[in-house]
Short mmCIF file of N, CA and C in Angstrom, two decimals:
data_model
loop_
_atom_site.label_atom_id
_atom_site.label_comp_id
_atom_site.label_asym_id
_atom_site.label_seq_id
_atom_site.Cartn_x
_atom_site.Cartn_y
_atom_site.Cartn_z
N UNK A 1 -13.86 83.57 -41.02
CA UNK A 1 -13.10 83.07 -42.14
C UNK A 1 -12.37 84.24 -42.79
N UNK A 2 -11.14 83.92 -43.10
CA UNK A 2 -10.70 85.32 -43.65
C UNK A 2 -9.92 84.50 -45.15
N UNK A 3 -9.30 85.75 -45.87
CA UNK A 3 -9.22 85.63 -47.57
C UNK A 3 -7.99 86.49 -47.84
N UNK A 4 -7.27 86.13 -48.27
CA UNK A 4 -6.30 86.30 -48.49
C UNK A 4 -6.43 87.24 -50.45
N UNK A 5 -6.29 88.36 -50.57
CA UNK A 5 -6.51 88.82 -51.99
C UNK A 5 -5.58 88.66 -53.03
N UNK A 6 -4.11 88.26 -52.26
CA UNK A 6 -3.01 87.36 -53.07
C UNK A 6 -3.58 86.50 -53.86
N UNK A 7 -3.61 85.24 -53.13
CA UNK A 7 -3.83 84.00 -53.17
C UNK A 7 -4.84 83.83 -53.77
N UNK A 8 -5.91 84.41 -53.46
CA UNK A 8 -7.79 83.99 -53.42
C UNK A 8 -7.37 82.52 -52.90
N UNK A 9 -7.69 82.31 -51.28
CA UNK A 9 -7.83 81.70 -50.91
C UNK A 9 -8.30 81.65 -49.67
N UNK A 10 -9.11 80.78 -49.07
CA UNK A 10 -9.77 81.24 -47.66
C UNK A 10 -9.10 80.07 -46.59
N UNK A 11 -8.85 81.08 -45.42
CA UNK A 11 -7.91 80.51 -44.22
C UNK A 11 -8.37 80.87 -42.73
N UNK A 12 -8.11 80.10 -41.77
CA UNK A 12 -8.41 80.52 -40.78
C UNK A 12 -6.99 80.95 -40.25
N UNK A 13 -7.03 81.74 -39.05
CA UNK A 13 -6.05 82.13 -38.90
C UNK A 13 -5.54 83.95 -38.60
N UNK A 14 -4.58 84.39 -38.79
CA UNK A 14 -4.12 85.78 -39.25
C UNK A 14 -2.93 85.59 -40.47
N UNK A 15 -2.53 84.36 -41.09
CA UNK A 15 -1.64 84.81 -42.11
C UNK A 15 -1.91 83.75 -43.23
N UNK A 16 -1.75 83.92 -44.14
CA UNK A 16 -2.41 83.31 -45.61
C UNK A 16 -1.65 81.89 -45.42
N UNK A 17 -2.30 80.97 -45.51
CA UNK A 17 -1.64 79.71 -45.38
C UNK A 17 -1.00 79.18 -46.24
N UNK A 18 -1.28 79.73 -48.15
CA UNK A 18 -0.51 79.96 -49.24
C UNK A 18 0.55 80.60 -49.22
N UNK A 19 0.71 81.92 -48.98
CA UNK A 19 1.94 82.47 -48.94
C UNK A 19 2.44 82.95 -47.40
N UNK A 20 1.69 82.61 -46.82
CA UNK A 20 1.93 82.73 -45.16
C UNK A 20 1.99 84.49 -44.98
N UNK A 21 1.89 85.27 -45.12
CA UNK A 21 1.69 86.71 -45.02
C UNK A 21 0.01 87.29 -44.54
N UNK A 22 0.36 88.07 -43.95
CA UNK A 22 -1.12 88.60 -43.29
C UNK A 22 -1.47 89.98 -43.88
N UNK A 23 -0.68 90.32 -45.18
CA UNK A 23 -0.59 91.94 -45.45
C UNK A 23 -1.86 91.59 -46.61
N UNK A 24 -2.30 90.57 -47.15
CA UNK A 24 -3.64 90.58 -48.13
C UNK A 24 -4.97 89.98 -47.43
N UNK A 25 -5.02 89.62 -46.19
CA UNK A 25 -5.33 89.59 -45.65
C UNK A 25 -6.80 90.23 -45.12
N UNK A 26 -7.89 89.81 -45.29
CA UNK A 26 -9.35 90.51 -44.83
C UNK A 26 -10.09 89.56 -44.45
N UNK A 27 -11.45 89.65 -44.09
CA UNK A 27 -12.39 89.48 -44.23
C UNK A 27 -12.83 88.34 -45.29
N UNK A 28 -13.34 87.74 -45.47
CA UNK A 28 -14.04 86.92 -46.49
C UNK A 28 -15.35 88.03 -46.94
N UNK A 29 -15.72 88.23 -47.89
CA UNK A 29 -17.16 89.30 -48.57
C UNK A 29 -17.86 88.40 -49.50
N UNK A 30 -18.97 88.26 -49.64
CA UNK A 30 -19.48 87.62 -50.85
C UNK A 30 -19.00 87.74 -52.10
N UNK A 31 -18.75 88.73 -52.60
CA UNK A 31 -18.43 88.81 -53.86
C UNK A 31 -17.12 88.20 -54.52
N UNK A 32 -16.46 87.70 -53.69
CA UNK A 32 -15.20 86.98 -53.49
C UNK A 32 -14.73 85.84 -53.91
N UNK A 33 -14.26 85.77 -55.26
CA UNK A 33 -13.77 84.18 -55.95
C UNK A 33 -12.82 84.27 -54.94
N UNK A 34 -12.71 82.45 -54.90
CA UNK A 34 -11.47 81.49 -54.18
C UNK A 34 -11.05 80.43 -55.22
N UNK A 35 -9.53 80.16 -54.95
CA UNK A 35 -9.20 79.42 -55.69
C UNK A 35 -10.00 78.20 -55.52
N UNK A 36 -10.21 77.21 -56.10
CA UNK A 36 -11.16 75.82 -56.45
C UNK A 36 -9.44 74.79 -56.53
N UNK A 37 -9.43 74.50 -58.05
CA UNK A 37 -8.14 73.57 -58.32
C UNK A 37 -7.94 74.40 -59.57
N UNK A 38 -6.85 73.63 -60.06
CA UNK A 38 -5.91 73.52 -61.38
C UNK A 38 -6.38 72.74 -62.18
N UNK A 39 -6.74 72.93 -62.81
CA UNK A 39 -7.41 71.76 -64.26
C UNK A 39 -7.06 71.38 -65.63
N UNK A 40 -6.41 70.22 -65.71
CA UNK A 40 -5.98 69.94 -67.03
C UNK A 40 -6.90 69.58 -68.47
N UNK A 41 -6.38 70.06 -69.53
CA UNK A 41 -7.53 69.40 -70.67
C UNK A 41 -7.18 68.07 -70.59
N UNK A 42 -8.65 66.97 -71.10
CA UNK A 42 -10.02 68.07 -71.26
C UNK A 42 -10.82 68.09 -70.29
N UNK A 43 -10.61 68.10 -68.73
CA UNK A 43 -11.38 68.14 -67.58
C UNK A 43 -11.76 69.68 -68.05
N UNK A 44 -11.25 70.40 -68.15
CA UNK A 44 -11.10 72.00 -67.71
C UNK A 44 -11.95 72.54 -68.53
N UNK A 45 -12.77 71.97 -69.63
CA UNK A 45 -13.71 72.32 -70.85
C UNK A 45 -15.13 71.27 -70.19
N UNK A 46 -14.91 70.05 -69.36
CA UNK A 46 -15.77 69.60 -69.13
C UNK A 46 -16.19 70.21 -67.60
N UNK A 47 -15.38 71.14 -66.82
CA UNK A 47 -15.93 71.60 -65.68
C UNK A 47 -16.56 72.81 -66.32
N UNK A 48 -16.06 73.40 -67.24
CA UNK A 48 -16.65 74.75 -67.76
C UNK A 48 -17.96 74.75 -67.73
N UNK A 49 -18.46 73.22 -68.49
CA UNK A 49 -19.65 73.04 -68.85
C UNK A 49 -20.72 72.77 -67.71
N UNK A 50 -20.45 72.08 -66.61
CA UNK A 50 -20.94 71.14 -65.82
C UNK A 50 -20.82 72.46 -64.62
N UNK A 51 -20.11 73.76 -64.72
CA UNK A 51 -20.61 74.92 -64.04
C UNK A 51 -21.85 75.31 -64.50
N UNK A 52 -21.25 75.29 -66.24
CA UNK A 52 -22.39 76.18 -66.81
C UNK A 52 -23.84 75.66 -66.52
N UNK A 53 -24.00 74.35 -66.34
CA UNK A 53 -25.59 73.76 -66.48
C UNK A 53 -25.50 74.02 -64.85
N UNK A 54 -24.73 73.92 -63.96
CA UNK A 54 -25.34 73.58 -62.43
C UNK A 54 -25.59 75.56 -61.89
N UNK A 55 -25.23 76.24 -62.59
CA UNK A 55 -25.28 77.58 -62.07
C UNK A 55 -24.22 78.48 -61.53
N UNK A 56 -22.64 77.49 -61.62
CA UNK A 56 -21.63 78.00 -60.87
C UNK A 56 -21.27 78.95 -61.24
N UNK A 57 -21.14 79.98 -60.50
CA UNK A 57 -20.43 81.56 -61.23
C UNK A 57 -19.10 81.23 -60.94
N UNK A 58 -18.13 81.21 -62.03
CA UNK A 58 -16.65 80.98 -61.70
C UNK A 58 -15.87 81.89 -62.69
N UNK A 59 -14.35 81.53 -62.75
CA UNK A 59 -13.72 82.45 -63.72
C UNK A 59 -13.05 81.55 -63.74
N UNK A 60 -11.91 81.64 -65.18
CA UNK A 60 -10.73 80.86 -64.64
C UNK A 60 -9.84 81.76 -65.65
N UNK A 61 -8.68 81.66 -65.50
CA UNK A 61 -7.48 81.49 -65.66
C UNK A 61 -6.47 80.64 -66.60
N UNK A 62 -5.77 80.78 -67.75
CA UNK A 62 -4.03 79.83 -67.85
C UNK A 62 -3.85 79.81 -66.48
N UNK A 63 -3.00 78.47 -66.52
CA UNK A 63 -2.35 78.12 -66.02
C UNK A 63 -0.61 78.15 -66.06
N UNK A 64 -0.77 77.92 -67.45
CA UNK A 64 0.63 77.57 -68.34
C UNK A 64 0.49 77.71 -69.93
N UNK A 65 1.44 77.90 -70.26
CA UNK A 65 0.83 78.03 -72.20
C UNK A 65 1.06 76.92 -72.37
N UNK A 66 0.90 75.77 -71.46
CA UNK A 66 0.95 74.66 -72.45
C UNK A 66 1.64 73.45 -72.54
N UNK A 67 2.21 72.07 -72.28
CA UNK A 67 2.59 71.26 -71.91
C UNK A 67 2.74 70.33 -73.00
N UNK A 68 3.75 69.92 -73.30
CA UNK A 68 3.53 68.95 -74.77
C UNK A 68 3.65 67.32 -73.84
N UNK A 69 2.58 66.66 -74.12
CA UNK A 69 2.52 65.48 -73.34
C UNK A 69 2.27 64.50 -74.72
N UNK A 70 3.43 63.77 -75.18
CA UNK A 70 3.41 62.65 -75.85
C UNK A 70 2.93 62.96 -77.32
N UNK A 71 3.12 64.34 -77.49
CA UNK A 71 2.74 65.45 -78.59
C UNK A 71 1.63 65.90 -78.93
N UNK A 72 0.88 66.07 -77.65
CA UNK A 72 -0.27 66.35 -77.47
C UNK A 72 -0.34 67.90 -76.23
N UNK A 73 -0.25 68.78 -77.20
CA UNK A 73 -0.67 70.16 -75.77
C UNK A 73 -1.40 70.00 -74.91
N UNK A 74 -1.32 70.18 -73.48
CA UNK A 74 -2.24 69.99 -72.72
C UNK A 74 -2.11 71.04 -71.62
N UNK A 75 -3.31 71.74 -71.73
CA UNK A 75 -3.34 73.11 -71.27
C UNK A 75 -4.16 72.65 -69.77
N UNK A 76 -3.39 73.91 -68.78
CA UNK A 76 -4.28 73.62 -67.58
C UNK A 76 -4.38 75.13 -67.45
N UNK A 77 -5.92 75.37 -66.54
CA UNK A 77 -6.47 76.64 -65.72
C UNK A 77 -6.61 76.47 -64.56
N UNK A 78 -6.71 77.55 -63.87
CA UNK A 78 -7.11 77.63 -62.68
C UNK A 78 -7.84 77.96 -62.16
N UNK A 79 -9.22 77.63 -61.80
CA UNK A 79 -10.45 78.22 -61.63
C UNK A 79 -10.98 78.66 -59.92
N UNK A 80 -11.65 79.50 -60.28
CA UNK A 80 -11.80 80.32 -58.65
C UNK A 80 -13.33 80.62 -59.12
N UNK A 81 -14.10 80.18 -57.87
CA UNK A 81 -15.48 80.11 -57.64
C UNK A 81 -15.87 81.20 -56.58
N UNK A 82 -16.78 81.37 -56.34
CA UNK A 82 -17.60 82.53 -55.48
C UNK A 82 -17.41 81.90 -54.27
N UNK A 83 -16.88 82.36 -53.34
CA UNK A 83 -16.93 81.56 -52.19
C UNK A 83 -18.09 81.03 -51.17
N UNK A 84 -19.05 81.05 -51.42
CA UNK A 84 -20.50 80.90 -51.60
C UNK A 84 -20.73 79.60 -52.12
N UNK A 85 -20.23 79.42 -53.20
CA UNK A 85 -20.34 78.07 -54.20
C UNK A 85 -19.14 77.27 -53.73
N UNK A 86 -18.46 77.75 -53.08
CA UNK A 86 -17.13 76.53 -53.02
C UNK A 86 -17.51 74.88 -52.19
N UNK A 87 -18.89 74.57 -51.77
CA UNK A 87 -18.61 73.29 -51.44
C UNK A 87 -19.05 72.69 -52.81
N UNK A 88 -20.25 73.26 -53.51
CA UNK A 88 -21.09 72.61 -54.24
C UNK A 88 -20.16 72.29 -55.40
N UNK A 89 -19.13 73.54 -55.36
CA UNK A 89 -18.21 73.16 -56.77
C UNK A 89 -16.98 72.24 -56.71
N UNK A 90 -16.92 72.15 -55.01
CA UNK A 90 -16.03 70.97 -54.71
C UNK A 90 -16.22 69.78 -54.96
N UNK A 91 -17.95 69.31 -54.44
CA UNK A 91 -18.73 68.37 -54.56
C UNK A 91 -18.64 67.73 -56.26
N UNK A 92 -19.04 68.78 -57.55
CA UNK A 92 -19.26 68.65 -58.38
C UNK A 92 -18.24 68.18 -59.11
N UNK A 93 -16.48 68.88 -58.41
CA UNK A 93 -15.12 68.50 -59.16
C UNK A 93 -14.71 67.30 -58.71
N UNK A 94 -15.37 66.72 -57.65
CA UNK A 94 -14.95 65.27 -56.91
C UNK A 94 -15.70 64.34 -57.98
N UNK A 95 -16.87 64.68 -58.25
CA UNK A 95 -17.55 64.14 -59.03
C UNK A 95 -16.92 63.39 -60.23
N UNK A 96 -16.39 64.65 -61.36
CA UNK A 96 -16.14 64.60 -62.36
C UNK A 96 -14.58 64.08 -62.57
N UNK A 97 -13.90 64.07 -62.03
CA UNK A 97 -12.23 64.05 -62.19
C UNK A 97 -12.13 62.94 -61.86
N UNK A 98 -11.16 62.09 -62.13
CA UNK A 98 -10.68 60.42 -61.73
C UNK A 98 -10.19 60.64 -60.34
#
């Protein structure tokens, strides 16, 4: 499996399937967030949480400063998990999201 350090994203292959380039290009290592998804409020405060109780080590990210939807801001992140955790946190975001 290899990882792209652009992107944080994991691909098979020799060139990042995100940006198609092979120059960020390695190895996959444990220590290694991958992108997960994009998350809009208020999913993105309720995955925070539902990491926090299940054990997920993640980070996230803005997305955007911000989106005025019907005059309501609605902020999205982008969260990247340990690649280690990426089914369980897949499992968990299938879960939670419509």
């Amino acid at each position: 499996m290899m990882y792209c350090e652009k992107c944080r994203v994991l691909f098979d292959g020799k060139a990042c399937t995100v940006c198609g380039k092979d120059k960020w290009a390695r190895e996959v290592r444990d220590g290694d967030y991958v992108f997960l998804e994009q998350v809009d409020q208020p999913w993105n405060g309720t995955l925070r949480d539902v990491f926090d109780q299940e054990g997920i080590d993640y980070t996230s990210v803005p997305a955007n400063k911000g989106v005025v939807l019907l005059g309501t801001v609605m902020a999205s992140e982008r969260f990247y998990v340990r690649h280690t955790d990426l089914e369980t946190a897949r499992e968990l975001l299938s879960q939670l999201l419509p």
